[in-house]
CSV table of C-alpha atoms and ligand atoms in Angstrom, one decimal:
chain,number,residue,atom,x,y,z
A,1,MET,CA,108.7,104.6,114.9
A,2,ASP,CA,105.3,103.2,115.7
A,3,HIS,CA,101.4,103.6,115.3
A,4,PHE,CA,100.7,102.9,119.2
A,5,LEU,CA,100.6,107.0,120.8
A,6,TYR,CA,99.3,108.0,123.3
A,7,ARG,CA,96.2,110.4,122.8
A,8,ASN,CA,94.2,113.0,125.9
A,9,GLY,CA,96.5,110.2,127.9
A,10,VAL,CA,95.7,106.7,127.1
A,11,LEU,CA,97.9,104.1,124.6
A,12,HIS,CA,96.0,103.9,121.3
A,13,ALA,CA,96.5,102.3,118.3
A,14,GLU,CA,96.5,104.1,115.8
A,15,ASP,CA,92.5,105.1,115.4
A,16,VAL,CA,91.6,102.4,118.4
A,17,ALA,CA,92.0,103.3,122.0
A,18,ILE,CA,93.3,99.8,123.8
A,19,PRO,CA,91.0,100.0,126.5
A,20,ASP,CA,88.1,99.6,123.8
A,21,ILE,CA,89.9,96.9,123.3
A,22,ALA,CA,90.3,94.7,126.0
A,23,ALA,CA,87.2,96.0,126.9
A,24,ALA,CA,85.9,93.7,123.9
A,25,VAL,CA,88.7,91.0,123.7
A,26,GLY,CA,89.4,90.3,127.3
A,27,THR,CA,93.4,90.5,128.5
A,28,PRO,CA,96.1,89.5,127.9
A,29,PHE,CA,96.2,90.2,123.8
A,30,TYR,CA,98.9,90.7,121.3
A,31,VAL,CA,97.2,94.1,118.6
A,32,TYR,CA,99.1,94.9,115.7
A,33,SER,CA,99.1,98.4,113.2
A,34,THR,CA,98.9,97.7,109.8
A,35,ALA,CA,100.4,101.4,110.0
A,36,THR,CA,103.4,100.6,110.7
A,37,LEU,CA,103.8,96.6,109.3
A,38,THR,CA,102.9,98.5,105.9
A,39,ARG,CA,105.7,101.7,106.9
A,40,HIS,CA,108.4,99.1,107.9
A,41,PHE,CA,107.9,97.1,104.4
A,42,ARG,CA,108.3,100.5,103.0
A,43,LEU,CA,111.5,101.1,104.5
A,44,PHE,CA,113.1,98.1,103.0
A,45,GLU,CA,111.5,99.0,99.9
A,46,GLU,CA,112.8,102.2,99.6
A,47,ALA,CA,116.2,100.9,100.9
A,48,LEU,CA,116.6,98.8,97.6
A,49,ALA,CA,115.6,101.0,95.4
A,50,GLY,CA,117.2,101.1,92.4
A,51,LEU,CA,118.6,97.4,92.3
A,52,PRO,CA,115.9,94.3,91.4
A,53,HIS,CA,114.7,92.8,94.4
A,54,LEU,CA,112.3,91.1,96.4
A,55,VAL,CA,111.7,92.3,100.3
A,56,CYS,CA,110.8,88.7,101.6
A,57,PHE,CA,109.0,89.2,105.4
A,58,ALA,CA,110.7,86.2,107.7
A,59,MET,CA,107.6,85.1,109.3
A,60,LYS,CA,108.9,83.0,111.6
A,61,SER,CA,109.3,86.8,113.6
A,62,ASN,CA,104.5,86.7,113.0
A,63,GLY,CA,102.8,84.1,111.1
A,64,ASN,CA,99.0,85.0,111.4
A,65,VAL,CA,97.7,84.9,108.3
A,66,ALA,CA,96.4,88.6,108.2
A,67,VAL,CA,99.7,89.7,109.0
A,68,VAL,CA,101.6,88.1,106.0
A,69,LYS,CA,98.2,89.1,104.2
A,70,THR,CA,99.1,92.7,104.9
A,71,LEU,CA,102.3,92.7,103.8
A,72,GLY,CA,101.9,90.0,101.1
A,73,ASP,CA,99.1,92.6,99.3
A,74,LEU,CA,102.0,95.0,99.3
A,75,GLY,CA,103.9,93.1,96.9
A,76,ALA,CA,106.1,91.3,99.7
A,77,GLY,CA,107.5,88.2,99.2
A,78,ILE,CA,107.6,85.4,102.5
A,79,ASP,CA,110.5,83.3,103.6
A,80,VAL,CA,109.2,80.3,104.8
A,81,VAL,CA,110.4,77.7,107.3
A,82,SER,CA,108.6,74.9,107.0
A,83,VAL,CA,105.6,73.5,105.4
A,84,GLY,CA,103.3,74.9,108.0
A,85,GLU,CA,104.6,78.5,107.3
A,86,TYR,CA,104.4,78.0,103.8
A,87,LEU,CA,100.6,77.1,103.6
A,88,LYS,CA,100.4,80.2,105.4
A,89,ALA,CA,101.3,81.9,103.1
A,90,ARG,CA,99.8,80.2,100.4
A,91,THR,CA,96.7,80.9,102.2
A,92,ALA,CA,97.3,84.3,102.8
A,93,GLY,CA,97.3,84.9,98.9
A,94,VAL,CA,101.2,85.0,98.4
A,95,PRO,CA,101.8,83.3,95.1
A,96,GLY,CA,104.6,80.5,95.2
A,97,SER,CA,106.6,82.9,92.6
A,98,ARG,CA,107.5,85.0,95.9
A,99,ILE,CA,107.8,82.4,98.6
A,100,VAL,CA,111.6,81.4,100.1
A,101,PHE,CA,112.0,78.6,102.1
A,102,SER,CA,114.6,78.4,104.6
A,103,GLY,CA,115.6,76.1,107.1
A,104,VAL,CA,118.1,74.1,108.1
A,105,GLY,CA,116.0,70.9,108.2
A,106,LYS,CA,113.1,70.0,105.2
A,107,SER,CA,111.7,67.0,105.2
A,108,ARG,CA,110.9,65.3,101.7
A,109,GLU,CA,107.0,65.6,102.7
A,110,GLU,CA,107.7,70.2,103.2
A,111,MET,CA,110.1,69.9,99.7
A,112,ARG,CA,107.0,67.8,97.6
A,113,THR,CA,104.4,70.3,99.4
A,114,ALA,CA,106.1,73.1,98.2
A,115,LEU,CA,107.4,71.4,94.7
A,116,GLU,CA,103.9,71.1,93.5
A,117,GLY,CA,102.6,73.8,95.1
A,118,GLY,CA,104.6,76.7,93.4
A,119,ILE,CA,108.3,77.8,95.4
A,120,ARG,CA,110.7,81.1,94.1
A,121,GLN,CA,113.3,79.1,95.7
A,122,PHE,CA,114.7,76.4,98.4
A,123,ASN,CA,117.2,77.7,100.1
A,124,VAL,CA,119.4,74.6,100.8
A,125,GLU,CA,122.0,74.0,104.0
A,126,SER,CA,123.8,70.9,103.3
A,127,GLU,CA,124.8,68.5,101.3
A,128,PRO,CA,122.4,65.9,101.9
A,129,GLU,CA,119.6,68.2,101.8
A,130,MET,CA,120.4,68.7,98.1
A,131,ARG,CA,120.6,65.1,97.4
A,132,ALA,CA,116.8,64.9,98.5
A,133,LEU,CA,115.5,67.6,96.8
A,134,ASN,CA,116.9,66.6,94.0
A,135,GLU,CA,115.5,63.0,94.2
A,136,VAL,CA,112.2,64.2,95.2
A,137,ALA,CA,111.9,66.9,92.3
A,138,LEU,CA,113.2,64.4,89.3
A,139,SER,CA,110.2,61.9,91.5
A,140,LEU,CA,107.4,64.5,90.6
A,141,GLY,CA,109.5,65.2,86.7
A,142,LEU,CA,110.3,69.1,88.3
A,143,ARG,CA,113.4,70.9,88.6
A,144,ALA,CA,113.9,72.9,92.4
A,145,PRO,CA,115.7,76.3,91.5
A,146,ILE,CA,117.8,76.7,94.8
A,147,ALA,CA,120.3,79.1,96.3
A,148,ILE,CA,122.7,78.1,98.5
A,149,ARG,CA,123.4,78.8,102.5
A,150,VAL,CA,127.4,79.8,102.8
A,151,ASN,CA,128.4,80.2,106.5
A,152,PRO,CA,130.5,83.1,105.8
A,153,ASP,CA,131.8,82.5,110.0
A,154,VAL,CA,131.3,86.1,111.2
A,155,ASP,CA,130.0,86.9,113.9
A,156,ALA,CA,126.7,88.7,114.5
A,157,LYS,CA,127.8,90.5,117.7
A,158,THR,CA,124.5,89.5,118.9
A,159,HIS,CA,123.1,87.1,121.7
A,160,GLU,CA,124.1,83.7,121.5
A,161,LYS,CA,121.3,82.1,121.2
A,162,ILE,CA,120.4,84.1,117.7
A,163,ALA,CA,123.5,83.9,116.1
A,164,THR,CA,124.0,81.6,113.1
A,165,GLY,CA,127.0,82.6,110.8
A,166,LYS,CA,129.9,81.5,112.9
A,167,LYS,CA,131.5,77.9,111.6
A,168,GLU,CA,130.5,76.6,114.9
A,169,ASN,CA,127.4,77.5,113.9
A,170,LYS,CA,124.7,74.4,112.6
A,171,PHE,CA,123.6,76.9,109.2
A,172,GLY,CA,125.1,76.2,105.9
A,173,ILE,CA,128.0,75.3,104.3
A,174,PRO,CA,131.3,76.3,105.4
A,175,ILE,CA,132.1,79.6,103.0
A,176,GLY,CA,135.1,77.5,102.1
A,177,ARG,CA,133.4,74.7,100.0
A,178,ALA,CA,131.1,76.3,98.2
A,179,SER,CA,132.5,76.1,95.3
A,180,GLU,CA,132.5,71.7,95.8
A,181,VAL,CA,129.2,71.8,97.0
A,182,TYR,CA,127.9,74.3,93.6
A,183,ALA,CA,129.9,71.7,91.3
A,184,GLU,CA,127.7,69.1,92.7
A,185,ALA,CA,124.7,71.5,92.7
A,186,ALA,CA,125.0,71.5,89.4
A,187,ALA,CA,125.6,67.9,88.5
A,188,LEU,CA,122.2,67.1,90.0
A,189,PRO,CA,119.4,67.1,87.4
A,190,GLY,CA,116.6,67.7,89.1
A,191,LEU,CA,118.1,71.3,90.7
A,192,ASP,CA,118.3,75.0,88.5
A,193,VAL,CA,121.4,76.3,91.0
A,194,VAL,CA,120.2,80.2,91.1
A,195,GLY,CA,122.5,81.9,93.6
A,196,ILE,CA,123.3,82.3,96.8
A,197,ASP,CA,121.9,82.8,100.1
A,198,VAL,CA,123.6,83.9,103.8
A,199,HIS,CA,121.9,85.0,107.1
A,200,ILE,CA,124.3,85.2,109.9
A,201,GLY,CA,122.0,86.5,112.9
A,202,SER,CA,119.3,87.9,114.5
A,203,GLN,CA,118.9,91.6,116.4
A,204,LEU,CA,122.2,92.7,114.3
A,205,THR,CA,122.6,96.3,115.7
A,206,ASP,CA,125.8,96.9,113.8
A,207,LEU,CA,126.4,96.8,109.7
A,208,GLN,CA,129.7,95.5,110.2
A,209,PRO,CA,129.4,92.2,109.9
A,210,PHE,CA,126.5,92.3,107.3
A,211,GLU,CA,129.4,94.5,105.5
A,212,ALA,CA,131.6,91.7,106.0
A,213,ALA,CA,129.6,88.3,105.4
A,214,TYR,CA,128.2,90.3,101.8
A,215,ALA,CA,131.3,91.6,100.9
A,216,LYS,CA,132.0,87.8,101.1
A,217,VAL,CA,129.0,86.2,99.9
A,218,ALA,CA,130.2,89.3,96.6
A,219,ASP,CA,133.6,87.1,96.0
A,220,LEU,CA,132.1,83.5,95.8
A,221,THR,CA,129.7,85.3,93.4
A,222,ARG,CA,132.8,86.2,91.2
A,223,GLN,CA,134.0,83.2,92.0
A,224,LEU,CA,131.4,80.5,91.0
A,225,ARG,CA,130.4,82.4,87.7
A,226,ALA,CA,134.3,82.0,86.7
A,227,GLU,CA,133.4,78.3,87.4
A,228,GLY,CA,130.6,78.4,84.9
A,229,HIS,CA,127.7,78.6,87.3
A,230,ASP,CA,124.5,81.4,86.6
A,231,ILE,CA,124.0,83.0,89.8
A,232,ARG,CA,121.3,85.7,89.3
A,233,ARG,CA,120.1,86.0,92.5
A,234,LEU,CA,121.3,87.0,96.4
A,235,ASP,CA,119.5,86.3,99.0
A,236,LEU,CA,121.1,88.0,102.2
A,237,GLY,CA,118.8,86.5,104.9
A,238,GLY,CA,117.6,88.8,107.4
A,239,GLY,CA,118.5,89.8,110.1
A,240,LEU,CA,118.6,93.6,111.1
A,241,GLY,CA,117.9,94.9,114.5
A,242,ILE,CA,115.7,96.9,116.5
A,243,PRO,CA,115.1,99.6,119.3
A,244,TYR,CA,113.8,97.9,122.1
A,245,GLU,CA,114.9,100.2,124.1
A,246,ARG,CA,114.0,103.5,123.9
A,247,THR,CA,116.9,105.3,125.8
A,248,ASN,CA,119.4,103.5,124.1
A,249,ALA,CA,121.3,104.6,120.9
A,250,ALA,CA,119.3,103.4,117.8
A,251,PRO,CA,120.2,100.6,115.6
A,252,PRO,CA,121.0,101.5,112.1
A,253,LEU,CA,118.2,101.9,109.7
A,254,PRO,CA,117.4,100.4,106.8
A,255,LEU,CA,118.5,102.8,104.6
A,256,ASP,CA,122.2,102.4,106.2
A,257,TYR,CA,121.6,98.6,105.5
A,258,GLY,CA,120.7,99.0,101.5
A,259,ALA,CA,123.7,101.1,101.5
A,260,VAL,CA,125.7,98.4,102.9
A,261,ILE,CA,123.7,96.1,100.7
A,262,LYS,CA,124.8,98.6,97.3
A,263,ARG,CA,128.2,99.2,97.9
A,264,THR,CA,129.1,94.7,98.7
A,265,VAL,CA,127.0,93.4,95.8
A,266,GLY,CA,124.7,95.9,94.2
A,267,ASP,CA,127.3,95.5,91.3
A,268,LEU,CA,126.9,92.4,90.5
A,269,GLY,CA,123.9,92.7,87.9
A,270,CYS,CA,121.7,90.2,90.8
A,271,GLU,CA,118.4,90.5,91.8
A,272,ILE,CA,118.7,90.5,95.6
A,273,GLU,CA,116.3,89.4,98.4
A,274,ILE,CA,116.2,89.9,102.4
A,275,GLU,CA,114.5,88.4,104.9
A,276,PRO,CA,113.6,90.7,107.1
A,277,GLY,CA,111.2,89.5,110.3
A,278,ARG,CA,111.7,91.7,113.4
A,279,LEU,CA,112.7,95.0,111.6
A,280,ILE,CA,108.6,94.6,109.6
A,281,SER,CA,107.1,93.1,112.8
A,282,GLY,CA,109.1,93.6,115.9
A,283,ASN,CA,107.6,97.4,116.6
A,284,ALA,CA,104.0,97.3,115.3
A,285,GLY,CA,102.8,95.5,117.6
A,286,LEU,CA,102.0,95.4,121.6
A,287,LEU,CA,100.8,92.1,124.2
A,288,VAL,CA,98.6,94.3,126.6
A,289,ALA,CA,98.2,92.9,130.0
A,290,GLN,CA,95.7,93.7,133.2
A,291,VAL,CA,97.7,93.8,136.7
A,292,ILE,CA,96.2,91.4,138.4
A,293,TYR,CA,98.0,92.3,141.6
A,294,VAL,CA,101.0,94.4,143.5
A,295,LYS,CA,102.3,91.9,145.6
A,296,SER,CA,104.4,94.1,148.7
A,297,GLY,CA,106.9,91.6,149.7
A,298,GLU,CA,109.3,92.6,151.6
A,299,GLU,CA,112.5,94.1,150.0
A,300,ARG,CA,110.0,95.3,146.9
A,301,ASP,CA,107.6,95.5,145.2
A,302,PHE,CA,105.9,92.1,142.7
A,303,LEU,CA,103.3,93.6,139.7
A,304,ILE,CA,102.0,90.1,138.8
A,305,LEU,CA,100.4,90.5,135.4
A,306,ASP,CA,97.8,88.0,134.1
A,307,ALA,CA,100.5,88.0,131.1
A,308,ALA,CA,103.1,85.2,131.4
A,309,MET,CA,106.3,83.6,129.9
A,310,ASN,CA,104.0,81.6,128.2
A,311,ASP,CA,103.0,84.3,126.6
A,312,LEU,CA,105.4,86.0,125.8
A,313,VAL,CA,109.2,84.3,126.1
A,314,ARG,CA,111.7,86.5,125.1
A,315,PRO,CA,112.5,88.1,128.6
A,316,SER,CA,112.6,84.9,130.1
A,317,MET,CA,114.5,82.2,127.6
A,318,TYR,CA,116.6,86.1,126.3
A,319,GLY,CA,117.0,87.9,128.7
A,320,ALA,CA,115.4,90.2,126.1
A,321,HIS,CA,114.2,94.4,127.2
A,322,HIS,CA,110.5,94.9,126.6
A,323,ASP,CA,109.2,98.3,127.2
A,324,ILE,CA,106.4,98.0,129.8
A,325,VAL,CA,104.0,101.3,130.0
A,326,PRO,CA,100.9,102.0,131.9
A,327,VAL,CA,97.8,101.9,129.1
A,328,ILE,CA,96.6,105.4,130.7
A,329,GLU,CA,99.4,107.5,131.3
A,330,SER,CA,100.2,108.7,134.6
A,331,ALA,CA,100.1,113.0,135.7
A,332,PRO,CA,103.1,114.9,134.9
A,333,GLY,CA,104.5,114.9,138.3
A,334,VAL,CA,103.8,111.3,139.6
A,335,GLU,CA,107.3,109.6,140.1
A,336,PRO,CA,108.0,106.0,138.9
A,337,HIS,CA,107.9,103.2,141.2
A,338,PRO,CA,110.7,100.1,140.8
A,339,TYR,CA,108.2,96.2,140.1
A,340,ASP,CA,109.7,93.4,139.4
A,341,ILE,CA,107.2,92.5,137.2
A,342,VAL,CA,105.6,88.9,136.8
A,343,GLY,CA,103.4,86.8,135.9
A,344,PRO,CA,101.3,84.3,137.2
A,345,VAL,CA,103.2,80.7,136.1
A,346,CYS,CA,104.7,78.7,138.2
A,347,GLU,CA,108.9,79.5,137.9
A,348,THR,CA,110.4,82.5,139.3
A,349,GLY,CA,112.0,82.5,135.4
A,350,ASP,CA,108.4,83.6,134.6
A,351,THR,CA,109.8,87.4,135.1
A,352,PHE,CA,109.4,90.0,132.6
A,353,ALA,CA,111.6,92.6,134.5
A,354,ARG,CA,112.8,93.2,138.1
A,355,GLN,CA,112.7,96.5,139.7
A,356,ARG,CA,111.9,98.5,136.3
A,357,PRO,CA,110.5,101.8,137.1
A,358,LEU,CA,107.3,102.4,135.8
A,359,SER,CA,104.5,105.2,137.2
A,360,PRO,CA,102.1,103.6,140.0
A,361,VAL,CA,99.7,101.1,138.6
A,362,GLY,CA,97.2,99.2,140.7
A,363,GLU,CA,94.4,96.0,140.5
A,364,GLY,CA,93.1,95.9,137.0
A,365,ASP,CA,95.2,99.0,135.4
A,366,LEU,CA,96.4,97.8,132.0
A,367,VAL,CA,100.0,97.8,130.8
A,368,ALA,CA,102.1,96.8,127.4
A,369,PHE,CA,105.0,95.3,126.6
A,370,ARG,CA,106.0,97.1,123.6
A,371,SER,CA,108.1,96.0,120.5
A,372,ALA,CA,106.6,92.7,121.1
A,373,GLY,CA,105.1,92.0,117.4
A,374,ALA,CA,107.8,89.8,116.5
A,375,TYR,CA,108.9,86.5,118.2
A,376,GLY,CA,105.9,87.4,121.1
A,377,ALA,CA,102.6,85.1,119.9
A,378,VAL,CA,104.2,83.0,117.5
A,379,MET,CA,106.9,81.5,120.4
A,380,ALA,CA,103.9,81.1,123.0
A,381,SER,CA,102.3,78.4,124.8
A,382,GLU,CA,100.3,76.8,126.6
A,383,TYR,CA,102.2,75.8,129.3
A,384,ASN,CA,100.1,75.8,132.3
A,385,ALA,CA,97.3,74.8,130.7
A,386,ARG,CA,96.9,78.8,129.9
A,387,PRO,CA,95.2,79.2,127.0
A,388,LEU,CA,96.6,80.9,123.7
A,389,VAL,CA,96.5,84.3,123.9
A,390,PRO,CA,94.2,86.4,121.1
A,391,GLU,CA,95.8,88.9,118.4
A,392,VAL,CA,94.1,91.7,117.1
A,393,LEU,CA,94.8,93.5,114.4
A,394,VAL,CA,94.1,97.5,113.6
A,395,HIS,CA,93.7,99.8,110.7
A,396,GLY,CA,92.6,103.0,111.4
A,397,HIS,CA,89.7,103.1,113.2
A,398,GLN,CA,88.9,99.7,112.9
A,399,PHE,CA,89.6,96.1,114.4
A,400,ALA,CA,88.9,92.7,113.9
A,401,VAL,CA,89.7,89.3,116.1
A,402,ILE,CA,92.7,88.0,113.5
A,403,ARG,CA,93.7,85.0,115.9
A,404,ALA,CA,90.5,84.4,119.1
A,405,ARG,CA,91.5,83.4,122.2
A,406,PRO,CA,90.7,79.2,122.9
A,407,THR,CA,88.2,78.5,125.0
A,408,TYR,CA,88.8,75.9,127.9
A,409,ASP,CA,86.3,73.5,126.0
A,410,GLU,CA,88.5,73.6,122.9
A,411,MET,CA,92.0,73.5,125.0
A,412,ILE,CA,91.0,70.6,126.8
A,413,ASN,CA,89.1,68.6,124.4
A,414,ARG,CA,92.3,68.1,122.1
A,415,ASP,CA,93.6,65.9,125.0
A,416,SER,CA,92.2,62.4,124.2
A,417,ILE,CA,92.1,60.0,126.7
A,418,PRO,CA,93.2,55.9,125.3
A,419,SER,CA,90.8,53.6,125.7
A,420,TRP,CA,92.4,51.8,128.3
A,421,LEU,CA,91.7,54.5,130.7
B,501,LIG,N1,115.7,84.3,107.3
B,501,LIG,C1,116.2,83.4,108.6
B,501,LIG,C2,117.2,82.6,108.0
B,501,LIG,C3,116.5,83.0,109.7
B,501,LIG,O1,117.1,82.5,110.0
B,501,LIG,C4,115.9,84.4,110.3
B,501,LIG,C5,115.4,84.5,111.5
B,501,LIG,C6,115.5,85.5,109.9
B,501,LIG,C7,115.5,85.7,107.8
B,501,LIG,C8,114.5,86.5,110.1
B,501,LIG,O2,115.5,87.5,111.2
B,501,LIG,P1,114.9,88.5,111.7
B,501,LIG,O3,115.1,89.5,110.5
B,501,LIG,O4,113.9,88.3,112.6
B,501,LIG,O5,115.7,89.6,113.1
B,501,LIG,N2,113.4,84.0,118.7
B,501,LIG,C9,114.5,84.8,118.4
B,501,LIG,C10,115.1,85.5,117.1
B,501,LIG,C11,115.2,84.2,115.8
B,501,LIG,C12,115.4,84.4,114.9
B,501,LIG,C13,115.8,83.5,114.0
B,501,LIG,N3,115.6,83.5,112.9
B,501,LIG,C14,114.0,86.0,119.4
B,501,LIG,O6,112.9,86.4,119.4
B,501,LIG,O7,114.9,87.2,119.5
């Protein structure tokens, strides 16, 4: 459920009409709903009720400081994967004690900044990384709290580019080697081994892979405890999928996911961390674009938008589906028309949808991409010298620009010309 509904035929974000935002900020733009972000965060809170837990929003899905602050102010922890994300989370007012540092290649510099600034835990992904963290912590006279990410060799049954839990993937250490790696970690004086971390992939629409992975983590917890490790936290990663197509069977709910967690690891007395990104931010955002031209081809009609693959790369990168809807609802009884919906970028890959039925629209009309709050703005680029699109946050009747569109001068002046030119 989200808070982007039609009122009197006009698409709204909460109580704000989308055309009003378009008039104020121009198109294209991303718009996020505070109510939807809040609702989705709370669903996870409810799903884990009864267990000691911390829901850590994966800010790689949406890193805007205002979005992170919205969630941080509700008590969310934050899962970061770079020092840039760490610093943004701190700017959003999230204390280090609620920040988990994930990622397969943290540099020593990143480790140092997070250790000095305060960090809940590092999720360590390899032995060389573990040894580097030990050295950095010792050089600062600190002990780094760590969980070691294990790769459970479970098929997440998702898109190959976002599956992470198979043994051929680059993530974590093979679960079969955990005993050996934990023994080495425990002997390193700069490390404090607090738990186990696992994340098997993203946009999972079936709970079975979670169940299989978490059952393996439960077995490993018992084994490592028997070997003398004080395993007190389990970070179970993110990955619960969202309904991108409203026509499809809905993916499992956070409550069902919580039941899997309780069933598999609930009796271990561990504090549970999860790292959902997409389920919190995905359906809390729209990308709004304007139709520049309708081009009638020999075989098909093209809807040419002012948004392009550089603004929302998921369709060209993963073949992902986003529902695209008109901002002004069509009159009842109007037949949808099939369009190829494309952007102005100079490659065929800049196609959002092929032969997508949409109520007829014309030049100047607004359309909205649904489910664009996750992995949308964060993956945008300035390809074709197209400035990054602005982001807007709505809260009831209010809206605010939370990232302004750069001017052409700002974009151009980031380049500099060397003295020999
Ligand atoms: N934790 C870790 C360690 C992760 O690698 C990820 C996502 C998450 C949590 C959050 O997963 P989520 O709950 O959002 O599924 N750009 C791709 C998705 C990449 C996901 C990367 N890791 C897309 O647009 O579909």
